[in-house]
Tab-separated table of C-alpha atoms in Angstrom:
chain	number	residue	atom	x	y	z
A	1	UNK	CA	1.110	57.898	92.650
A	2	UNK	CA	3.351	60.674	91.353
A	3	UNK	CA	6.919	60.506	90.054
A	4	UNK	CA	8.060	63.457	92.154
A	5	UNK	CA	11.642	63.009	93.309
A	6	UNK	CA	12.288	59.950	91.102
A	7	UNK	CA	15.479	59.596	89.067
A	8	UNK	CA	14.750	58.021	85.674
A	9	UNK	CA	16.849	56.822	82.749
A	10	UNK	CA	15.288	56.897	79.262
A	11	UNK	CA	17.163	55.028	76.543
A	12	UNK	CA	16.592	55.883	72.897
A	13	UNK	CA	15.881	59.415	74.128
A	14	UNK	CA	16.865	60.973	70.808
A	15	UNK	CA	14.305	58.913	68.902
A	16	UNK	CA	10.726	59.648	67.883
A	17	UNK	CA	9.076	58.068	70.920
A	18	UNK	CA	11.977	58.448	73.349
A	19	UNK	CA	12.202	62.210	73.132
A	20	UNK	CA	8.429	62.497	73.618
A	21	UNK	CA	8.712	60.386	76.775
A	22	UNK	CA	11.497	62.660	78.036
A	23	UNK	CA	9.430	65.792	77.366
A	24	UNK	CA	6.475	64.401	79.298
A	25	UNK	CA	8.649	63.283	82.210
A	26	UNK	CA	10.106	66.794	82.463
A	27	UNK	CA	6.637	67.969	83.387
A	28	UNK	CA	6.262	65.445	86.232
A	29	UNK	CA	8.594	67.011	88.830
A	30	UNK	CA	11.160	64.205	88.810
A	31	UNK	CA	14.505	64.786	90.534
A	32	UNK	CA	16.389	63.841	87.357
A	33	UNK	CA	15.826	62.520	83.861
A	34	UNK	CA	18.834	60.996	82.132
A	35	UNK	CA	18.353	61.005	78.362
A	36	UNK	CA	20.529	58.348	76.752
A	37	UNK	CA	21.178	57.833	73.062
A	38	UNK	CA	24.055	57.414	70.668
A	39	UNK	CA	23.351	60.832	69.153
A	40	UNK	CA	20.942	63.748	69.538
A	41	UNK	CA	19.868	66.138	66.793
A	42	UNK	CA	20.075	69.867	67.444
A	43	UNK	CA	16.280	70.009	67.032
A	44	UNK	CA	15.800	67.437	69.801
A	45	UNK	CA	18.128	69.247	72.201
A	46	UNK	CA	16.337	72.517	71.473
A	47	UNK	CA	12.996	70.835	72.123
A	48	UNK	CA	14.233	69.772	75.559
A	49	UNK	CA	15.617	73.234	76.318
A	50	UNK	CA	12.368	74.958	75.357
A	51	UNK	CA	10.495	73.133	78.139
A	52	UNK	CA	12.382	75.004	80.890
A	53	UNK	CA	11.662	72.294	83.459
A	54	UNK	CA	12.865	72.373	87.061
A	55	UNK	CA	13.798	68.692	86.681
A	56	UNK	CA	17.495	68.086	86.129
A	57	UNK	CA	18.006	66.837	82.550
A	58	UNK	CA	21.253	64.973	81.911
A	59	UNK	CA	22.162	64.230	78.293
A	60	UNK	CA	24.168	61.006	77.971
A	61	UNK	CA	25.675	60.152	74.596
A	62	UNK	CA	26.919	56.616	74.315
A	63	UNK	CA	26.397	53.054	73.127
A	64	UNK	CA	23.951	50.728	74.886
A	65	UNK	CA	26.461	47.927	74.340
A	66	UNK	CA	29.133	49.734	76.410
A	67	UNK	CA	29.213	48.171	79.894
A	68	UNK	CA	31.080	50.977	81.656
A	69	UNK	CA	28.815	53.586	80.076
A	70	UNK	CA	25.651	51.740	81.149
A	71	UNK	CA	27.000	51.274	84.660
A	72	UNK	CA	27.378	55.046	84.939
A	73	UNK	CA	23.959	55.622	83.332
A	74	UNK	CA	21.998	53.499	85.847
A	75	UNK	CA	23.923	54.470	88.979
A	76	UNK	CA	21.500	56.051	91.444
A	77	UNK	CA	18.492	55.472	89.156
A	78	UNK	CA	15.253	53.884	90.384
A	79	UNK	CA	13.329	53.768	87.066
A	80	UNK	CA	14.443	52.734	83.571
A	81	UNK	CA	12.317	53.272	80.469
A	82	UNK	CA	14.025	51.324	77.705
A	83	UNK	CA	12.880	52.537	74.293
A	84	UNK	CA	16.168	52.198	72.420
A	85	UNK	CA	16.266	49.747	69.513
A	86	UNK	CA	16.940	49.460	65.815
A	87	UNK	CA	13.749	49.261	63.756
A	88	UNK	CA	14.104	47.432	60.470
A	89	UNK	CA	11.256	46.284	58.213
A	90	UNK	CA	13.233	45.819	54.988
A	91	UNK	CA	16.303	43.860	56.032
A	92	UNK	CA	18.581	46.877	55.695
A	93	UNK	CA	20.424	46.039	58.919
A	94	UNK	CA	22.568	42.945	59.349
A	95	UNK	CA	20.874	40.362	61.571
A	96	UNK	CA	23.933	40.242	63.836
A	97	UNK	CA	23.705	43.989	64.493
A	98	UNK	CA	19.965	43.772	65.230
A	99	UNK	CA	20.519	41.045	67.819
A	100	UNK	CA	23.560	42.793	69.263
A	101	UNK	CA	21.632	46.006	69.996
A	102	UNK	CA	18.016	44.933	70.446
A	103	UNK	CA	18.655	41.762	72.436
A	104	UNK	CA	22.197	41.803	73.862
A	105	UNK	CA	21.890	45.544	74.593
A	106	UNK	CA	18.667	44.939	76.508
A	107	UNK	CA	20.184	42.044	78.446
A	108	UNK	CA	23.194	44.162	79.386
A	109	UNK	CA	20.949	47.022	80.531
A	110	UNK	CA	18.972	44.552	82.659
A	111	UNK	CA	22.187	43.197	84.167
A	112	UNK	CA	23.431	46.689	85.055
A	113	UNK	CA	20.003	47.652	86.426
A	114	UNK	CA	19.936	44.667	88.773
A	115	UNK	CA	23.537	45.261	89.800
A	116	UNK	CA	22.675	48.825	90.849
A	117	UNK	CA	19.315	48.055	92.483
A	118	UNK	CA	17.074	49.742	89.894
A	119	UNK	CA	13.546	48.998	91.114
A	120	UNK	CA	11.358	49.579	88.027
A	121	UNK	CA	11.961	48.682	84.380
A	122	UNK	CA	9.563	49.481	81.501
A	123	UNK	CA	10.325	47.982	78.094
A	124	UNK	CA	9.047	49.576	74.897
A	125	UNK	CA	7.993	46.526	72.927
A	126	UNK	CA	6.350	46.274	69.523
A	127	UNK	CA	3.164	44.948	67.980
A	128	UNK	CA	5.399	42.780	65.792
A	129	UNK	CA	6.075	40.594	68.835
A	130	UNK	CA	2.546	39.335	68.192
A	131	UNK	CA	2.532	39.399	64.411
A	132	UNK	CA	1.137	39.313	61.783
A	133	UNK	CA	2.423	35.811	61.153
A	134	UNK	CA	3.639	34.558	57.785
A	135	UNK	CA	0.142	33.375	56.840
A	136	UNK	CA	-1.304	36.822	57.423
A	137	UNK	CA	-3.923	35.609	59.902
A	138	UNK	CA	-5.994	38.650	60.936
A	139	UNK	CA	-6.931	39.900	64.394
A	140	UNK	CA	-9.912	42.186	64.985
A	141	UNK	CA	-10.005	44.084	68.291
A	142	UNK	CA	-7.661	41.620	69.969
A	143	UNK	CA	-6.378	41.825	73.512
A	144	UNK	CA	-3.652	40.394	75.747
A	145	UNK	CA	-5.561	37.105	76.049
A	146	UNK	CA	-6.033	36.611	72.294
A	147	UNK	CA	-4.602	33.310	71.059
A	148	UNK	CA	-2.525	33.818	67.920
A	149	UNK	CA	-0.170	31.479	66.134
A	150	UNK	CA	3.170	33.254	66.117
A	151	UNK	CA	5.613	31.990	63.505
A	152	UNK	CA	9.306	32.697	63.212
A	153	UNK	CA	9.388	35.793	61.121
A	154	UNK	CA	11.505	38.755	60.192
A	155	UNK	CA	14.659	39.350	62.304
A	156	UNK	CA	13.371	42.625	63.803
A	157	UNK	CA	10.264	40.900	65.188
A	158	UNK	CA	12.377	38.060	66.581
A	159	UNK	CA	14.709	40.462	68.395
A	160	UNK	CA	11.834	42.396	69.966
A	161	UNK	CA	10.173	39.142	71.054
A	162	UNK	CA	13.374	37.859	72.640
A	163	UNK	CA	14.128	41.163	74.398
A	164	UNK	CA	10.587	41.427	75.778
A	165	UNK	CA	10.833	37.872	77.088
A	166	UNK	CA	14.113	38.675	78.849
A	167	UNK	CA	12.563	41.721	80.550
A	168	UNK	CA	9.394	40.014	81.745
A	169	UNK	CA	11.170	36.866	82.984
A	170	UNK	CA	13.285	38.914	85.400
A	171	UNK	CA	10.292	40.416	87.185
A	172	UNK	CA	10.324	39.551	90.871
A	173	UNK	CA	14.077	39.033	91.266
A	174	UNK	CA	15.229	40.125	94.742
A	175	UNK	CA	17.169	43.375	95.116
A	176	UNK	CA	19.783	44.220	97.744
A	177	UNK	CA	17.403	46.382	99.773
A	178	UNK	CA	14.967	43.506	100.223
A	179	UNK	CA	12.477	44.654	97.581
A	180	UNK	CA	12.025	42.991	94.171
A	181	UNK	CA	12.557	43.991	90.571
A	182	UNK	CA	9.347	45.171	88.833
A	183	UNK	CA	9.047	44.993	85.037
A	184	UNK	CA	6.427	45.377	82.323
A	185	UNK	CA	6.331	45.779	78.544
A	186	UNK	CA	4.207	48.081	76.390
A	187	UNK	CA	3.399	46.949	72.847
A	188	UNK	CA	2.498	50.107	70.961
A	189	UNK	CA	0.575	50.111	67.722
A	190	UNK	CA	2.014	51.897	64.655
A	191	UNK	CA	3.229	55.296	65.915
A	192	UNK	CA	2.380	58.539	64.138
A	193	UNK	CA	2.754	62.217	64.920
A	194	UNK	CA	5.096	65.152	64.509
A	195	UNK	CA	8.607	64.052	63.611
A	196	UNK	CA	7.775	60.537	62.406
A	197	UNK	CA	10.487	59.435	59.967
A	198	UNK	CA	8.143	56.836	58.455
A	199	UNK	CA	5.424	59.404	57.819
A	200	UNK	CA	7.995	61.840	56.451
A	201	UNK	CA	9.198	59.189	53.996
A	202	UNK	CA	5.636	58.687	52.729
A	203	UNK	CA	5.152	62.459	52.400
A	204	UNK	CA	8.373	62.700	50.372
A	205	UNK	CA	7.229	59.928	48.044
A	206	UNK	CA	3.819	61.545	47.642
A	207	UNK	CA	5.357	64.921	46.783
A	208	UNK	CA	7.356	63.270	44.004
A	209	UNK	CA	4.129	61.587	42.858
A	210	UNK	CA	2.186	64.852	42.442
A	211	UNK	CA	1.049	64.786	46.088
A	212	UNK	CA	-0.542	61.353	45.763
A	213	UNK	CA	0.263	58.632	48.307
A	214	UNK	CA	1.078	55.283	46.749
A	215	UNK	CA	-1.082	52.366	47.843
A	216	UNK	CA	0.624	49.266	49.191
A	217	UNK	CA	-2.234	48.262	51.503
A	218	UNK	CA	-5.767	47.178	50.677
A	219	UNK	CA	-8.600	49.307	52.073
A	220	UNK	CA	-9.923	46.437	54.159
A	221	UNK	CA	-6.554	45.804	55.880
A	222	UNK	CA	-7.477	47.837	58.964
A	223	UNK	CA	-5.009	48.715	61.722
A	224	UNK	CA	-5.291	51.106	64.662
A	225	UNK	CA	-2.359	53.556	64.824
A	226	UNK	CA	-1.524	55.365	68.058
A	227	UNK	CA	-0.431	58.979	68.446
A	228	UNK	CA	3.127	59.271	69.769
A	229	UNK	CA	2.018	61.563	72.589
A	230	UNK	CA	-0.399	58.911	73.840
A	231	UNK	CA	2.138	56.087	73.560
A	232	UNK	CA	4.592	58.186	75.583
A	233	UNK	CA	1.886	58.982	78.141
A	234	UNK	CA	1.230	55.258	78.602
A	235	UNK	CA	4.868	54.878	79.695
A	236	UNK	CA	4.482	57.694	82.219
A	237	UNK	CA	1.259	56.230	83.590
A	238	UNK	CA	2.761	52.734	83.821
A	239	UNK	CA	5.718	54.177	85.737
A	240	UNK	CA	3.370	55.831	88.218
A	241	UNK	CA	1.369	52.623	88.651
A	242	UNK	CA	4.511	50.587	89.314
A	243	UNK	CA	5.187	52.693	92.406
A	244	UNK	CA	1.682	52.085	93.706
A	245	UNK	CA	1.638	48.965	95.916
A	246	UNK	CA	-1.758	47.779	94.638
A	247	UNK	CA	-1.505	48.640	90.948
A	248	UNK	CA	2.105	47.506	90.884
A	249	UNK	CA	1.017	43.963	91.730
A	250	UNK	CA	-1.367	43.925	88.759
A	251	UNK	CA	1.017	45.002	86.035
A	252	UNK	CA	4.321	43.427	87.055
A	253	UNK	CA	5.703	40.890	84.620
A	254	UNK	CA	2.966	41.617	82.061
A	255	UNK	CA	2.735	43.136	78.595
A	256	UNK	CA	0.086	45.584	77.392
A	257	UNK	CA	-1.185	46.759	74.020
A	258	UNK	CA	-1.153	50.533	73.723
A	259	UNK	CA	-3.593	52.220	71.340
A	260	UNK	CA	-5.911	55.235	71.528
A	261	UNK	CA	-9.058	56.631	69.919
A	262	UNK	CA	-7.535	56.953	66.446
A	263	UNK	CA	-10.014	55.421	63.937
A	264	UNK	CA	-9.113	52.200	62.186
A	265	UNK	CA	-7.649	52.655	58.694
A	266	UNK	CA	-5.427	50.827	56.261
A	267	UNK	CA	-1.920	52.308	56.296
A	268	UNK	CA	-2.336	54.023	52.924
A	269	UNK	CA	-5.715	55.495	53.803
A	270	UNK	CA	-4.382	56.674	57.159
A	271	UNK	CA	-1.612	58.679	55.486
A	272	UNK	CA	-4.255	60.229	53.264
A	273	UNK	CA	-6.519	61.028	56.213
A	274	UNK	CA	-3.734	62.965	57.920
A	275	UNK	CA	-2.825	65.002	54.846
A	276	UNK	CA	-5.940	65.262	52.684
A	277	UNK	CA	-6.734	68.797	53.864
A	278	UNK	CA	-3.354	69.831	52.450
A	279	UNK	CA	-4.349	68.631	48.988
A	280	UNK	CA	-2.827	65.158	49.119
A	281	UNK	CA	-4.551	62.257	47.412
A	282	UNK	CA	-4.123	58.497	47.516
A	283	UNK	CA	-4.082	55.882	44.776
A	284	UNK	CA	-7.507	54.173	44.618
A	285	UNK	CA	-6.174	50.627	44.391
A	286	UNK	CA	-3.032	48.519	44.428
A	287	UNK	CA	-0.788	48.826	41.392
A	288	UNK	CA	-1.366	45.104	40.725
A	289	UNK	CA	-3.255	42.256	42.433
A	290	UNK	CA	-1.831	41.383	45.836
A	291	UNK	CA	-0.818	37.884	44.720
A	292	UNK	CA	1.241	39.377	41.905
A	293	UNK	CA	2.841	41.833	44.337
A	294	UNK	CA	3.915	38.906	46.519
A	295	UNK	CA	5.411	37.177	43.476
A	296	UNK	CA	7.230	40.347	42.497
A	297	UNK	CA	8.526	40.746	46.064
A	298	UNK	CA	9.791	37.153	46.002
A	299	UNK	CA	11.594	37.849	42.726
A	300	UNK	CA	13.281	40.912	44.264
A	301	UNK	CA	14.336	38.842	47.278
A	302	UNK	CA	15.860	36.195	44.992
A	303	UNK	CA	17.776	38.877	43.100
A	304	UNK	CA	19.006	40.306	46.417
A	305	UNK	CA	20.182	36.844	47.514
A	306	UNK	CA	22.006	36.168	44.226
A	307	UNK	CA	23.761	39.542	44.320
A	308	UNK	CA	24.827	39.191	47.956
A	309	UNK	CA	28.375	37.874	47.196
A	310	UNK	CA	29.012	40.929	45.014
A	311	UNK	CA	26.872	43.835	46.202
A	312	UNK	CA	24.327	44.513	48.962
A	313	UNK	CA	20.960	45.156	47.330
A	314	UNK	CA	17.956	45.759	49.600
A	315	UNK	CA	14.604	45.805	47.742
A	316	UNK	CA	12.214	48.675	48.508
A	317	UNK	CA	9.657	46.133	49.724
A	318	UNK	CA	9.474	42.420	50.532
A	319	UNK	CA	6.900	39.748	51.378
A	320	UNK	CA	7.153	40.510	55.085
A	321	UNK	CA	6.337	44.179	54.555
A	322	UNK	CA	3.436	43.282	52.268
A	323	UNK	CA	2.052	41.009	54.989
A	324	UNK	CA	2.348	43.796	57.567
A	325	UNK	CA	0.581	46.262	55.307
A	326	UNK	CA	-2.207	43.946	54.186
A	327	UNK	CA	-3.235	42.035	57.307
A	328	UNK	CA	-6.141	43.384	59.393
A	329	UNK	CA	-4.558	43.753	62.850
A	330	UNK	CA	-6.327	45.783	65.532
A	331	UNK	CA	-6.116	45.688	69.324
A	332	UNK	CA	-7.907	47.085	72.347
A	333	UNK	CA	-6.184	49.057	75.109
A	334	UNK	CA	-8.849	48.237	77.718
A	335	UNK	CA	-6.530	46.091	79.838
A	336	UNK	CA	-3.999	48.913	80.161
A	337	UNK	CA	-6.904	51.183	81.036
A	338	UNK	CA	-8.121	48.759	83.689
A	339	UNK	CA	-4.798	47.670	85.219
A	340	UNK	CA	-2.816	50.897	85.396
A	341	UNK	CA	-5.261	53.648	84.503
A	342	UNK	CA	-3.985	54.358	80.999
A	343	UNK	CA	-6.079	57.047	79.369
A	344	UNK	CA	-5.047	58.765	76.117
A	345	UNK	CA	-3.766	62.275	76.786
A	346	UNK	CA	-4.711	63.533	73.317
A	347	UNK	CA	-7.980	63.013	71.466
A	348	UNK	CA	-8.023	61.826	67.860
A	349	UNK	CA	-8.955	65.323	66.666
A	350	UNK	CA	-6.087	66.947	68.542
A	351	UNK	CA	-3.609	64.302	67.405
A	352	UNK	CA	-4.759	64.738	63.804
A	353	UNK	CA	-4.486	68.533	63.997
A	354	UNK	CA	-1.027	68.426	65.542
A	355	UNK	CA	0.218	65.955	62.939
A	356	UNK	CA	-1.443	67.882	60.100
A	357	UNK	CA	0.215	71.142	61.150
A	358	UNK	CA	3.587	69.423	61.163
A	359	UNK	CA	2.994	67.925	57.710
A	360	UNK	CA	2.042	71.395	56.451
A	361	UNK	CA	5.251	72.861	57.876
A	362	UNK	CA	7.523	70.285	56.324
A	363	UNK	CA	5.723	69.996	52.990
A	364	UNK	CA	6.878	73.342	51.607
A	365	UNK	CA	10.438	72.741	52.736
A	366	UNK	CA	10.559	69.147	51.500
A	367	UNK	CA	8.821	69.940	48.211
A	368	UNK	CA	11.405	72.577	47.308
A	369	UNK	CA	14.275	70.311	48.312
A	370	UNK	CA	12.966	67.209	46.527
A	371	UNK	CA	12.113	69.047	43.305
A	372	UNK	CA	15.581	70.607	43.107
A	373	UNK	CA	17.117	67.182	43.721
A	374	UNK	CA	14.922	65.671	41.024
A	375	UNK	CA	16.039	68.314	38.510
């Protein structure tokens, strides 16, 4: 099933994944793509313009919590891809703000979608909806049927879990035209690729450390990252499947893990794998035993709590982040492959080359900037 003639709204369209989704949709002969975000960089807008698509691209700048703005955004739309959210692993964002945008914003978008008879709704979820839990229980090659003890965790994970639940629970609601609302959620693995702010942060730190990546994850803590182009392509393929009467029945109201053929690495070793041909190294072991790192993280959290009445201090790492980085957590994408025909668009070699070229481009620029700042 194609998307020809469809009008689609993409939220978070100025973000890392969102803009990649928009770019891929512009090659699918849609009638219109509405790109919604609070702000767009000049680089993102230029990236859209360079595609020279025949599809109408409408840039919509506004807040997902604005009812009148969302009403205008969904009017006449049949497909919503909701990738907008605030990502926070360190506790830098107030919990109230996280819930306001990630949960209340999603609920408002759902309300406006149902009010205006939007037929299809895809939610960009997160692996953190699953875990790791506080105990750091591992998963090796898990799938959608894996039983895992989820514990109340960091606020970001809680907001993504609650928003995903809201999306999936509304599947099947009747619409005015006699059809029913169709929803699904895609839980992507750790995203990498050109333009990743997380990867850029690690590159910056490595440059200041004589081009050596710091190690915060043990070698055996394997995860399976996914290239941003493949995660975006999964959204496009899910959208096509939703419009297919047979495949649509299979995926509605369900969540799917989205990975690709990227080899399994620890986070630190993965950064090194992407940049080693550019002369980057990686620390051979953790700076101190993992137990001591947890104790140190706890101490920093206590200091942050004690200082809260006077100043907002956010430690550079915490116990939650250490658990994320040091828990083996890998998943299969076979169910997505089986139910809606997901197949990675880019091979591991191509994804690695694309990401490596981008790292090479930014390294010279960032190195000069960071060194001058350091002086």
